Amino acid sequence: MSYLGRVATKRPRPALVRRTTDHGAAMQDDAYDLPEAPSDDEESKLYRIRHSTAHVLAQAVQRLWPHARLAGGPPVKDGFYYDIEIDDHTLSEEDFAQLEKTMKRIVKENQPFEMTTWPREKIIAHYQRTDQVYKLDLLERIIPDPEVGICQNPQKGSDDVWFDMCRGPHVPRTGQCKHFKLLRVSGAYWRGQSDQPMLQRVYGTAWKTREQLDTYLHRLEEAKKRDHRKLGRDLDLFMFHDWAPGAPFWLPKGEDLYHTLARRMRDLLVQGGYQPVRTPLVFDSALFETSGHWEHYRENMYHFDERHAAHGHGEAAHTQAQAHGDNDQGGRQLGLKPMNCPCHMLIFKHKKRSYRDLPLRIHDQGVLHRNELSGTLSGLTRVRQFSQDDAHIFCTQEQIAAEVEALLHLIDKVYRAFDMPVALKLSTRPAEKLGSDELWDAAEDALRQALDATGRPYEIKEGDGAFYGPKIDFDVYDALERTHQCATVQLDFQLPRRFDLSYVGADNQPHVPVVIHRAVFGSFERFIGILIEHYAGAFPVWLAPEQVRVMTVSERSEAHGEGVLRALKSAGIKATADLSDAKIGYKIRECHNQKVPYMLIIGERERDEGTVSVRSRDDGDLGAMPVEDFLTRVVAESLPPF
RNA sequence: GCCCAUGUAGCUCAGAGGUAGAGCACCUCCUUGGUAAGGAGGAGGUCACCGGUUCAAUUCCGGUCAUGGGCUCCA
């Protein structure tokens, strides 16, 4: 069975048909067509439970705050949320106890969920009366139906009915929503747009059984334990400082990890015919005007006026320069590059290129800056300064398929080595696009051909490509089966034109090359964050910043310990020694907490016999062996697996 | 950027309108011990920063900064 095939079989996806290029009617059908085909599989049952529990939450909120305005409350992965607006109260986690108590009461009342429909006018009148502006907005915008779905919960011991506009489906009664827990509350813009009011979103999880709920909560705990921010501190890998938000400091061990990955990738790419380069960080705005970043990406860029920067003028000079536009003061507008591609365009253009030079593969691990919104920064996952295992391939249209095929091999090889399954997705031309249909046809065919050559399943996302070219996305699965976007292969028909690139073809005519943007790890920062969590900080030997720790039982074996350390180091092993006067049990515990793959215990016995006692982080006590035997073993394990 | 929460020793966290505590880590000494914490002592904090209220603020209030959870998945 193919490696990637395994993913597809292991994690069946609901047949979610959500590819639609036109809006309106198609969108509507879509909305009614969520994975809710009346089947009895787990997904569907859970979906009903979660959807129903969202209703229970909404009802509870309105019991406690009768004037609360409800927005929407869909089921999501592992749970549900409900968006709410309460005029005179701000929900916080302190409200959870009370809310959950009220929800449990509703569950206990075992109210039925009854679907019915109301005439449109009736529901509108009701919502106008009760000031449910968000429901009214939904009716106006996305529910054209003359008869609107209503889900009713008759109240126990009275004629009252609590209801919510809803298309269903639900479980039969609230009694089946027993196993839930509210998790967090956050802000969320109505319709996800920042010009809309900010609502309060309450997230919860819900399951079929108590055990499932407990398992899920336990999984959250486990994930928290391997959070890369915590491990980064515990293992001394990296740090942050208030004075450089979003910019990691790589401490010696983290830097080692970084360097190991960067170096290995560089070597691999050189083998694959790439040429590493090193390029500037700061550029005249002309570069970004040419590339289009100035127009489309400026808000995410760091930029400044050269004169202002050089003379250190205060705010006055700054505002004056701004008031007069970019160049009135005579100083250049400068920007820190957010991507490497424009640099590589310049490198291509630096010489007259022939078709014989193609494909030209330029690799660059340059430092990039992106001024991400402050609220989006998060550990190594979202940073403002980073670098990538970036490269751009300049090639002819005919070369696309072969290049992409090689890339797919490379990506597979790398992620296989990390034991991370990868799923493939092809995104094709969007409605708004640049380039002729012939070009797109050829390019999409080339990508399909390369994908087919892998013999693996892949998903097609019609219309999801960028306006400048189709792309292949990769979903990487970590040890907790979470997905991450790391690798990318993106064709670009536009950038070469913006930079007026050309090569001389065999016909002695100029032709515009195709550019392939590609990365395997993506940003090193984020990828290391993912690896930390994937391995829970217990890196394989080849990656471990400290591979072996030599520890002595007492002073009497110190000399032998130092000898062993020297031998390890001269064999290129990253080794340290703990010669302190702590007891061996203490040293082992310390070393284990630091997740060092091998501990060598050196006592008088080992000294006399010329051996080392090996304790493996993963396999425990391996007993004594000659120093040479251990060296052979650890050197072998230090080789990168790709 | 917006909403909510948080910010006390290197780390994890107590605490209270009257100028601060624990465990671990750190340092010193004792201990020479064989596979997950040996013992004793010591040092360490402008309680994130700025302002306000108060006789008195780390504690209450406001602002700033940072961190965390969110902000496409549309009844």
XYZ file of C-alpha atoms (C1' of nucleotides) in Angstrom:
717
model
C 0.000 0.000 0.000
C 1.367 3.366 -0.854
C 2.429 5.608 1.943
C 0.112 8.380 1.003
C -2.684 5.999 0.214
C -2.683 5.019 3.836
C -3.774 8.460 4.843
C -6.724 8.407 2.573
C -7.958 5.079 3.870
C -7.247 5.856 7.476
C -9.117 9.104 7.568
C -12.133 8.918 5.384
C -13.510 12.316 4.686
C -17.151 13.133 4.560
C -18.173 13.565 0.966
C -18.300 17.267 1.391
C -19.091 18.735 -1.957
C -18.230 22.305 -1.485
C -16.538 23.173 -4.727
C -18.486 25.854 -6.338
C -17.411 28.587 -8.620
C -20.611 30.523 -8.819
C -22.382 31.837 -5.790
C -26.040 32.231 -5.043
C -28.018 29.107 -5.736
C -25.067 26.770 -5.636
C -24.095 28.139 -2.264
C -27.558 27.522 -1.033
C -27.612 23.901 -2.148
C -24.292 23.483 -0.548
C -25.483 24.758 2.733
C -28.270 22.242 2.840
C -25.952 19.492 1.784
C -23.518 19.318 4.649
C -22.496 15.820 5.671
C -25.945 15.199 6.892
C -27.185 12.533 4.589
C -29.346 10.428 6.918
C -26.798 7.789 7.711
C -25.986 6.314 11.054
C -22.241 6.570 11.022
C -20.295 8.141 13.841
C -19.743 11.412 12.099
C -23.390 11.924 11.490
C -24.514 10.977 14.981
C -21.886 13.184 16.513
C -22.839 15.981 14.187
C -26.424 15.777 15.454
C -25.329 15.703 19.057
C -23.080 18.712 18.608
C -25.606 20.638 16.659
C -28.235 19.872 19.287
C -25.928 20.785 22.137
C -25.393 24.165 20.514
C -29.161 24.658 20.808
C -29.032 23.652 24.445
C -26.319 26.239 25.009
C -28.337 28.938 23.264
C -31.401 28.087 25.298
C -29.374 28.203 28.495
C -27.969 31.589 27.558
C -31.457 32.943 26.988
C -32.673 31.530 30.268
C -29.931 33.436 32.041
C -29.998 36.508 29.806
C -33.420 36.611 28.136
C -32.472 39.490 25.887
C -29.416 37.807 24.474
C -29.282 38.025 20.704
C -28.369 34.791 18.994
C -26.339 34.637 15.820
C -25.276 31.179 14.695
C -24.221 27.964 16.344
C -22.827 25.300 14.059
C -21.100 22.043 14.938
C -17.372 22.146 14.289
C -14.535 19.687 14.598
C -14.838 17.993 17.993
C -17.627 20.238 19.184
C -19.680 23.301 18.502
C -19.892 26.991 19.164
C -22.583 29.600 19.412
C -22.193 33.293 18.659
C -24.065 35.489 21.075
C -24.533 39.154 21.871
C -25.615 40.294 25.327
C -25.953 44.018 25.846
C -25.246 44.350 29.536
C -23.031 41.374 30.165
C -19.706 40.125 28.926
C -19.442 36.376 28.996
C -16.337 34.948 30.549
C -15.202 31.553 31.704
C -16.509 32.462 35.120
C -19.986 32.103 33.657
C -19.326 28.554 32.540
C -20.296 26.899 35.825
C -23.664 28.600 35.798
C -24.151 28.045 32.087
C -23.267 24.379 32.257
C -25.591 23.947 35.199
C -28.433 25.456 33.236
C -27.574 23.328 30.232
C -27.609 20.210 32.370
C -31.031 21.156 33.629
C -32.255 21.444 30.048
C -30.725 18.060 29.289
C -32.436 16.599 32.305
C -35.784 18.007 31.214
C -35.305 15.843 28.137
C -37.085 18.274 25.832
C -37.878 16.962 22.380
C -36.372 18.639 19.320
C -39.257 19.161 16.943
C -38.683 20.396 13.424
C -41.397 22.460 11.826
C -41.660 25.373 9.452
C -43.031 28.833 9.842
C -44.106 31.187 7.134
C -41.355 33.635 6.436
C -43.450 36.640 7.505
C -44.227 35.076 10.842
C -40.650 34.416 11.775
C -39.549 37.835 10.591
C -42.250 39.476 12.673
C -41.201 37.463 15.682
C -37.551 38.330 15.328
C -38.357 41.982 14.773
C -40.371 41.988 17.952
C -37.576 40.335 19.901
C -34.803 42.397 18.313
C -32.967 39.347 16.956
C -31.065 41.373 14.411
C -28.642 38.611 13.454
C -31.385 36.117 12.704
C -33.072 38.794 10.617
C -29.832 39.391 8.778
C -29.547 35.685 8.023
C -33.105 35.608 6.735
C -32.430 38.527 4.520
C -29.118 37.367 3.184
C -29.151 33.631 2.847
C -32.582 32.214 3.498
C -34.920 33.044 0.651
C -37.403 30.274 1.484
C -41.064 31.186 1.991
C -41.254 28.496 4.679
C -38.428 28.659 7.194
C -37.159 25.718 9.241
C -37.725 26.040 12.966
C -36.521 23.781 15.687
C -38.743 23.786 18.769
C -38.036 22.697 22.307
C -41.332 22.547 24.249
C -40.710 23.482 27.863
C -41.508 21.056 30.575
C -44.561 21.851 32.682
C -45.695 24.835 30.624
C -47.010 25.712 27.213
C -43.907 27.669 26.364
C -41.721 26.630 23.518
C -38.111 27.680 23.072
C -37.121 27.655 19.440
C -34.351 28.525 17.068
C -34.344 29.009 13.353
C -32.565 25.941 12.071
C -32.406 23.450 9.269
C -31.627 20.532 11.556
C -31.028 17.749 12.040
C -30.954 17.051 15.737
C -31.072 14.182 18.129
C -34.630 13.369 19.238
C -34.327 14.821 22.737
C -32.048 17.021 24.825
C -31.426 14.004 27.048
C -28.974 12.819 24.414
C -26.767 15.866 24.876
C -25.378 14.773 28.201
C -21.684 14.631 27.467
C -20.506 18.130 26.801
C -18.175 20.694 28.253
C -17.772 24.386 27.569
C -14.183 25.116 26.675
C -13.569 28.772 26.018
C -15.106 32.053 25.081
C -13.714 34.423 22.519
C -14.635 37.255 20.250
C -15.798 36.630 16.719
C -16.922 39.121 14.139
C -20.388 38.676 12.773
C -19.929 37.021 9.388
C -16.235 36.899 10.090
C -15.734 40.423 8.837
C -13.920 43.016 10.848
C -16.333 45.803 9.908
C -19.159 43.861 11.552
C -20.033 43.851 15.254
C -17.942 41.699 17.538
C -19.953 38.879 19.073
C -19.055 36.544 21.883
C -18.375 33.025 20.785
C -18.699 30.204 23.285
C -16.909 27.021 22.280
C -17.837 23.622 23.630
C -17.193 19.986 22.942
C -19.818 17.239 22.877
C -19.686 13.468 22.562
C -21.827 10.378 22.530
C -20.512 8.893 25.742
C -18.840 9.953 28.921
C -15.772 7.932 27.899
C -15.458 9.730 24.594
C -15.676 13.067 26.339
C -13.043 12.056 28.873
C -10.788 10.728 26.150
C -11.104 13.981 24.266
C -10.368 16.098 27.327
C -7.419 13.876 28.058
C -6.170 14.377 24.528
C -6.337 18.122 25.032
C -4.212 17.734 28.150
C -1.682 15.650 26.262
C -1.511 18.162 23.446
C -0.915 20.879 26.016
C 1.996 18.913 27.456
C 3.720 18.844 24.116
C 2.974 22.447 23.232
C 6.105 23.705 21.498
C 6.073 26.897 23.541
C 6.328 24.944 26.764
C 8.874 22.475 25.408
C 10.852 25.294 23.854
C 11.298 26.689 27.359
C 11.849 23.379 29.110
C 14.402 22.207 26.561
C 16.050 25.621 26.106
C 15.412 25.732 22.385
C 14.242 29.295 21.852
C 12.918 32.369 23.608
C 11.008 35.534 22.892
C 11.336 39.031 24.260
C 8.776 41.804 24.572
C 11.033 44.032 22.536
C 10.864 41.819 19.469
C 7.374 40.385 19.343
C 6.989 37.636 16.795
C 10.726 37.192 16.368
C 12.213 34.098 17.979
C 15.660 34.033 19.578
C 17.201 30.665 18.771
C 19.126 29.459 21.806
C 22.068 27.122 21.276
C 20.036 23.929 21.216
C 17.316 25.383 19.035
C 19.874 26.868 16.714
C 21.402 23.434 16.370
C 18.051 21.985 15.391
C 17.525 24.799 12.930
C 20.968 24.378 11.459
C 20.642 20.605 11.133
C 17.456 20.990 9.137
C 18.683 23.896 7.062
C 21.962 22.224 6.261
C 20.351 18.939 5.363
C 17.829 20.592 3.093
C 20.516 22.605 1.392
C 22.561 19.483 0.706
C 19.530 17.650 -0.581
C 18.609 20.472 -2.923
C 22.151 20.809 -4.205
C 21.983 17.122 -5.066
C 18.762 17.855 -6.867
C 20.358 20.482 -9.072
C 19.481 23.594 -7.078
C 21.881 26.488 -6.675
C 21.875 28.144 -3.251
C 22.102 31.929 -3.208
C 22.130 34.654 -0.583
C 20.200 37.853 -1.215
C 19.555 41.268 0.395
C 16.935 41.936 3.048
C 16.304 45.610 2.395
C 15.156 46.889 -0.979
C 14.134 50.012 -2.752
C 10.371 50.103 -3.102
C 10.879 49.847 -6.853
C 11.416 46.127 -6.414
C 8.082 45.730 -4.697
C 6.351 48.010 -7.135
C 7.573 45.721 -9.891
C 6.637 42.535 -8.092
C 3.253 43.878 -7.061
C 3.940 43.519 -3.333
C 3.783 47.263 -2.855
C 0.288 47.275 -4.199
C -1.023 44.046 -2.704
C 1.091 43.264 0.310
C 2.204 46.603 1.665
C 0.180 46.366 4.870
C 2.138 43.294 5.799
C 5.499 44.844 5.065
C 7.979 46.784 7.128
C 8.997 49.873 5.239
C 10.608 53.200 5.980
C 12.096 56.285 4.426
C 15.818 56.059 3.834
C 16.585 59.685 4.734
C 14.437 59.545 7.763
C 16.169 56.400 8.863
C 19.641 57.716 8.083
C 19.346 61.039 9.876
C 17.188 59.876 12.686
C 14.716 62.714 12.258
C 11.868 62.705 14.675
C 8.186 62.355 14.169
C 7.923 65.679 12.341
C 10.103 64.565 9.473
C 8.252 61.315 9.360
C 4.786 62.768 9.098
C 5.982 65.375 6.677
C 7.412 62.722 4.415
C 4.210 60.824 4.585
C 2.123 63.864 3.874
C 4.128 64.556 0.747
C 4.097 61.037 -0.530
C 6.871 58.559 -0.856
C 9.670 60.405 -2.518
C 9.098 64.107 -2.058
C 11.767 64.312 0.575
C 14.298 62.835 -1.774
C 14.790 59.779 0.391
C 14.076 56.397 -1.036
C 11.291 54.293 0.284
C 12.796 51.079 1.546
C 11.176 47.848 2.521
C 12.193 44.599 4.184
C 11.431 41.773 1.843
C 8.499 39.561 2.815
C 9.360 36.936 0.188
C 12.393 35.878 -1.789
C 10.807 35.606 -5.194
C 11.478 39.181 -6.364
C 15.180 38.731 -5.610
C 15.290 35.622 -7.691
C 13.615 37.399 -10.564
C 16.494 39.858 -10.494
C 19.011 37.033 -10.467
C 17.368 35.465 -13.479
C 17.406 38.780 -15.241
C 21.024 39.449 -14.382
C 22.200 37.513 -17.434
C 20.919 36.656 -20.827
C 19.356 33.240 -20.341
C 19.124 30.453 -22.843
C 16.732 27.533 -22.867
C 19.855 25.511 -22.224
C 20.054 27.123 -18.765
C 16.613 25.815 -17.861
C 15.395 24.591 -15.572
C 17.205 27.071 -13.374
C 16.651 26.235 -9.720
C 17.530 28.883 -7.164
C 17.520 28.035 -3.482
C 17.495 30.700 -0.785
C 17.124 30.490 2.968
C 16.972 34.274 3.277
C 15.424 36.045 6.238
C 11.920 37.359 5.629
C 9.831 39.869 7.546
C 6.086 40.090 7.536
C 4.271 42.493 9.765
C 1.538 40.129 10.883
C -1.325 41.550 12.922
C -0.322 41.600 16.572
C -3.289 39.465 17.550
C -2.296 36.643 15.256
C 1.201 36.024 16.616
C 1.596 32.692 18.330
C 4.781 30.929 19.392
C 6.704 29.643 16.391
C 3.491 29.033 14.503
C 2.953 32.612 13.454
C 5.982 34.875 13.523
C 7.096 38.122 11.950
C 10.636 37.115 11.127
C 11.509 33.756 9.671
C 13.185 31.957 6.832
C 12.105 29.228 4.503
C 13.650 26.386 2.566
C 12.577 28.459 -0.369
C 13.384 27.973 -4.028
C 12.184 29.126 -7.396
C 12.425 27.038 -10.498
C 12.517 28.846 -13.821
C 11.517 26.483 -16.585
C 9.727 26.061 -19.877
C 6.138 25.011 -20.067
C 7.249 21.572 -21.240
C 9.450 21.129 -18.203
C 6.727 21.709 -15.628
C 5.590 18.106 -15.345
C 9.047 16.674 -14.796
C 9.982 19.374 -12.291
C 6.817 18.896 -10.305
C 7.183 15.153 -10.357
C 10.677 15.471 -8.919
C 9.292 17.805 -6.292
C 6.585 15.366 -5.287
C 9.251 12.702 -4.851
C 11.345 15.016 -2.765
C 8.465 16.015 -0.524
C 7.423 12.418 -0.068
C 10.955 11.357 0.778
C 11.326 14.070 3.386
C 8.016 13.605 5.167
C 8.348 9.846 5.106
C 11.556 10.323 7.051
C 9.682 12.281 9.704
C 6.956 9.673 9.725
C 4.425 12.285 8.759
C 1.818 11.219 6.210
C 0.964 13.699 3.498
C -2.246 14.208 1.550
C -2.227 16.003 -1.790
C -4.567 18.629 -3.165
C -4.609 20.235 -6.567
C -6.069 23.714 -6.880
C -7.126 24.739 -10.363
C -7.888 28.031 -12.099
C -10.121 30.535 -10.371
C -12.660 32.679 -12.163
C -10.399 35.704 -12.033
C -7.134 34.638 -13.532
C -4.132 35.828 -15.397
C -2.847 34.038 -18.486
C -4.482 32.357 -21.437
C -6.682 29.294 -21.199
C -4.124 27.398 -23.242
C -1.457 28.175 -20.691
C -3.706 27.120 -17.826
C -4.724 23.959 -19.657
C -1.119 23.016 -20.186
C -0.109 23.849 -16.633
C -2.983 22.037 -14.970
C -2.383 19.039 -17.197
C 1.261 19.053 -16.223
C 0.401 19.123 -12.521
C -2.158 16.369 -12.961
C 0.343 14.302 -14.886
C 2.885 14.677 -12.104
C 0.304 13.824 -9.473
C -0.900 10.786 -11.415
C 2.676 9.585 -11.720
C 2.832 9.268 -7.942
C 0.014 6.731 -8.072
C -1.557 8.386 -5.059
C -4.985 9.760 -4.510
C -5.357 13.501 -4.528
C -8.183 15.899 -4.041
C -9.042 18.455 -6.692
C -10.124 21.876 -5.529
C -11.651 23.494 -8.552
C -11.171 27.216 -8.676
C -8.970 27.337 -5.581
C -5.773 28.268 -7.381
C -4.238 31.722 -7.200
C -4.988 34.153 -9.993
C -1.389 33.777 -11.178
C -1.257 30.005 -11.402
C -2.461 26.584 -10.185
C -0.886 24.926 -7.174
C -0.503 21.749 -5.195
C -1.107 21.886 -1.460
C 0.038 19.303 1.024
C -1.695 18.395 4.248
C 0.929 17.059 6.599
C -0.322 14.901 9.482
C 1.555 14.931 12.758
C 1.642 12.319 15.512
C -1.598 13.669 16.973
C -3.218 13.490 13.520
C -3.486 17.211 13.256
C -2.893 18.648 9.822
C -0.448 21.370 8.907
C 0.356 23.208 5.726
C 4.072 23.146 5.174
C 5.120 22.184 1.689
C 3.798 24.009 -1.325
C 4.220 23.909 -5.084
C 2.842 26.938 -6.827
C 3.039 27.814 -10.497
C 3.350 31.463 -11.427
C 2.693 32.944 -14.855
C 2.591 36.493 -13.680
C 5.787 37.345 -11.868
C 8.089 36.562 -14.835
C 5.992 38.942 -16.900
C 6.047 41.693 -14.317
C 9.827 41.456 -14.327
C 9.911 41.118 -18.074
C 11.893 37.894 -17.919
C 12.763 35.958 -21.000
C 15.071 33.287 -22.287
C 16.214 32.564 -25.801
C 14.595 29.431 -27.125
C 15.929 26.909 -29.618
C 14.065 28.954 -32.217
C 16.228 31.957 -31.340
C 13.131 33.772 -30.142
C 12.512 35.188 -26.673
C 10.122 33.222 -24.446
C 8.737 33.912 -20.995
C 9.742 31.270 -18.446
C 7.303 29.714 -16.009
C 8.204 30.098 -12.358
C 7.539 27.433 -9.741
C 7.529 28.676 -6.146
C 8.212 25.742 -3.913
C 9.055 24.890 -0.327
C 9.270 21.592 1.492
C 9.425 22.564 5.156
C 7.865 25.933 4.538
C 9.155 28.248 7.230
C 11.799 26.680 9.430
C 10.261 28.379 12.435
C 6.849 26.881 11.992
C 8.186 23.528 10.881
C 10.373 23.251 13.970
C 7.328 24.127 16.061
C 5.455 21.289 14.401
C 8.378 18.886 14.855
C 8.667 19.731 18.543
C 5.042 18.775 19.047
C 5.218 15.813 16.684
C 8.097 14.285 18.629
C 6.978 15.746 21.963
C 10.507 17.130 22.232
C 12.077 13.638 22.017
C 13.935 14.169 18.766
C 15.468 11.275 16.870
C 19.230 11.031 17.214
C 20.024 12.745 13.928
C 18.032 15.836 14.969
C 18.724 15.901 18.690
C 20.789 18.936 19.692
C 22.345 16.875 22.468
C 22.719 13.318 21.291
C 24.645 11.725 24.109
C 25.297 12.665 27.717
C 28.154 11.029 29.540
C 27.571 10.749 33.284
C 29.940 9.553 35.895
C 29.013 7.547 38.962
C 31.755 9.108 41.053
C 34.944 11.095 40.792
C 36.869 7.885 40.403
C 35.523 7.360 36.888
C 35.889 10.958 35.802
C 38.962 10.439 33.656
C 37.326 7.617 31.729
C 34.226 9.744 31.288
C 36.258 12.563 29.823
C 37.975 10.132 27.490
C 34.649 8.828 26.253
C 33.399 12.380 25.744
C 36.443 13.191 23.631
C 35.966 10.067 21.547
C 32.321 10.974 20.922
C 33.126 14.518 19.978
C 35.863 13.571 17.588
C 33.420 11.192 15.921
C 31.191 14.218 15.307
C 28.639 13.320 17.949
C 26.960 16.096 19.880
C 27.852 14.981 23.381
C 28.131 16.554 26.805
C 29.276 15.249 30.143
C 27.769 15.520 33.588
C 30.687 15.174 35.982
C 28.919 16.782 38.910
C 28.791 15.183 42.334
C 25.097 14.367 42.078
C 24.014 10.783 42.383
C 23.594 8.730 39.252
C 19.843 8.447 39.737
C 19.579 12.205 39.808
C 21.673 12.587 36.680
C 19.549 10.068 34.851
C 16.395 11.869 35.821
C 17.780 15.227 34.705
C 18.962 13.809 31.424
C 15.693 12.075 30.797
C 13.797 15.285 31.379
C 15.984 16.921 28.767
C 15.029 14.072 26.410
C 18.606 13.242 25.439
C 18.537 10.062 23.302
C 21.517 8.322 24.943
C 22.984 8.356 28.424
C 26.313 6.736 29.046
C 26.882 5.660 32.616
C 30.515 5.528 33.542
C 31.593 3.930 36.795
C 34.602 2.080 38.004
C 33.450 -1.077 36.267
C 33.330 0.647 32.868
C 36.637 2.344 33.587
C 38.312 -0.977 34.276
C 36.754 -2.756 31.310
C 36.952 0.087 28.787
C 33.216 0.010 28.228
C 30.198 2.268 28.600
C 26.833 1.367 30.071
C 24.202 2.621 27.694
C 20.782 3.816 28.674
C 18.481 4.731 25.842
C 15.827 7.380 26.268
C 13.353 5.213 24.406
C 14.414 1.665 25.315
C 15.884 1.955 28.783
C 19.008 0.170 30.041
C 20.914 -1.507 27.189
C 23.753 -2.789 29.365
C 27.491 -2.354 28.911
C 29.280 -2.382 25.581
C 32.733 -1.471 24.287
C 33.089 2.224 23.540
C 33.694 1.464 19.846
C 30.458 -0.479 19.566
C 28.472 2.403 20.945
C 30.269 4.824 18.665
C 29.394 2.763 15.619
C 25.805 2.621 16.677
C 25.347 6.295 17.442
C 27.228 7.458 14.372
C 24.934 5.342 12.227
C 21.894 6.822 13.885
C 23.192 10.339 13.384
C 22.815 10.105 9.635
C 19.842 12.003 8.319
C 17.157 9.582 7.142
C 16.623 11.471 3.907
C -6.169 45.428 14.126
C -10.772 43.717 17.050
C -13.107 40.818 21.534
C -12.061 38.202 26.097
C -8.533 36.492 29.676
C -3.733 36.731 31.811
C 1.114 39.264 33.484
C 4.108 38.141 41.281
C 11.756 34.875 41.703
C 14.749 31.335 35.868
C 10.082 27.742 35.880
C 5.137 26.302 38.066
C 2.012 28.904 41.087
C -0.003 30.964 46.225
C -1.188 35.794 48.371
C -3.512 40.438 50.147
C -5.370 48.309 50.329
C -0.347 48.652 55.335
C 6.008 47.923 50.882
C 5.735 39.466 49.453
C 5.554 33.475 49.923
C 6.114 27.894 48.402
C 8.142 23.925 45.410
C 11.658 23.076 41.624
C 15.963 25.396 39.365
C 20.522 28.373 40.942
C 25.064 29.144 44.507
C 28.099 27.144 48.809
C 29.267 23.177 51.946
C 28.658 18.033 53.406
C 28.090 13.526 50.730
C 31.919 9.269 46.370
C 26.832 7.417 45.856
C 25.531 2.048 40.168
C 20.080 3.275 36.570
C 14.058 8.546 37.445
C 14.826 13.650 42.989
C 20.973 12.248 49.257
C 21.419 16.297 53.167
C 22.218 21.328 55.179
C 22.657 26.329 54.333
C 22.357 30.652 51.016
C 21.224 34.066 47.357
C 17.400 35.804 44.258
C 11.512 40.000 43.153
C 10.733 48.380 41.123
C 4.773 42.169 42.107
C 5.152 43.918 33.145
C 5.415 49.457 32.256
C 3.120 54.545 32.778
C -0.509 57.476 35.111
C -4.804 58.226 38.624
C -7.609 57.467 43.420
C -5.768 57.009 48.622
C -2.410 58.881 54.601
C -0.733 54.354 52.070
C -1.287 50.731 45.602
C 1.949 45.006 43.777
C -3.523 44.806 45.302
C -8.667 49.508 43.215
C -9.301 52.545 38.400
C -7.407 54.103 33.425
C -3.810 53.633 29.613
C 0.415 51.071 27.273
C 3.153 46.705 26.122
C 3.408 41.517 25.921
C 1.403 36.622 26.186
C -2.796 33.163 25.606
C -7.788 31.812 23.344
C -10.492 33.314 19.145
C -12.119 36.389 14.746
C -13.426 31.534 6.594
C -16.189 26.670 8.172
C -22.115 31.495 7.236
C -30.072 29.206 10.780
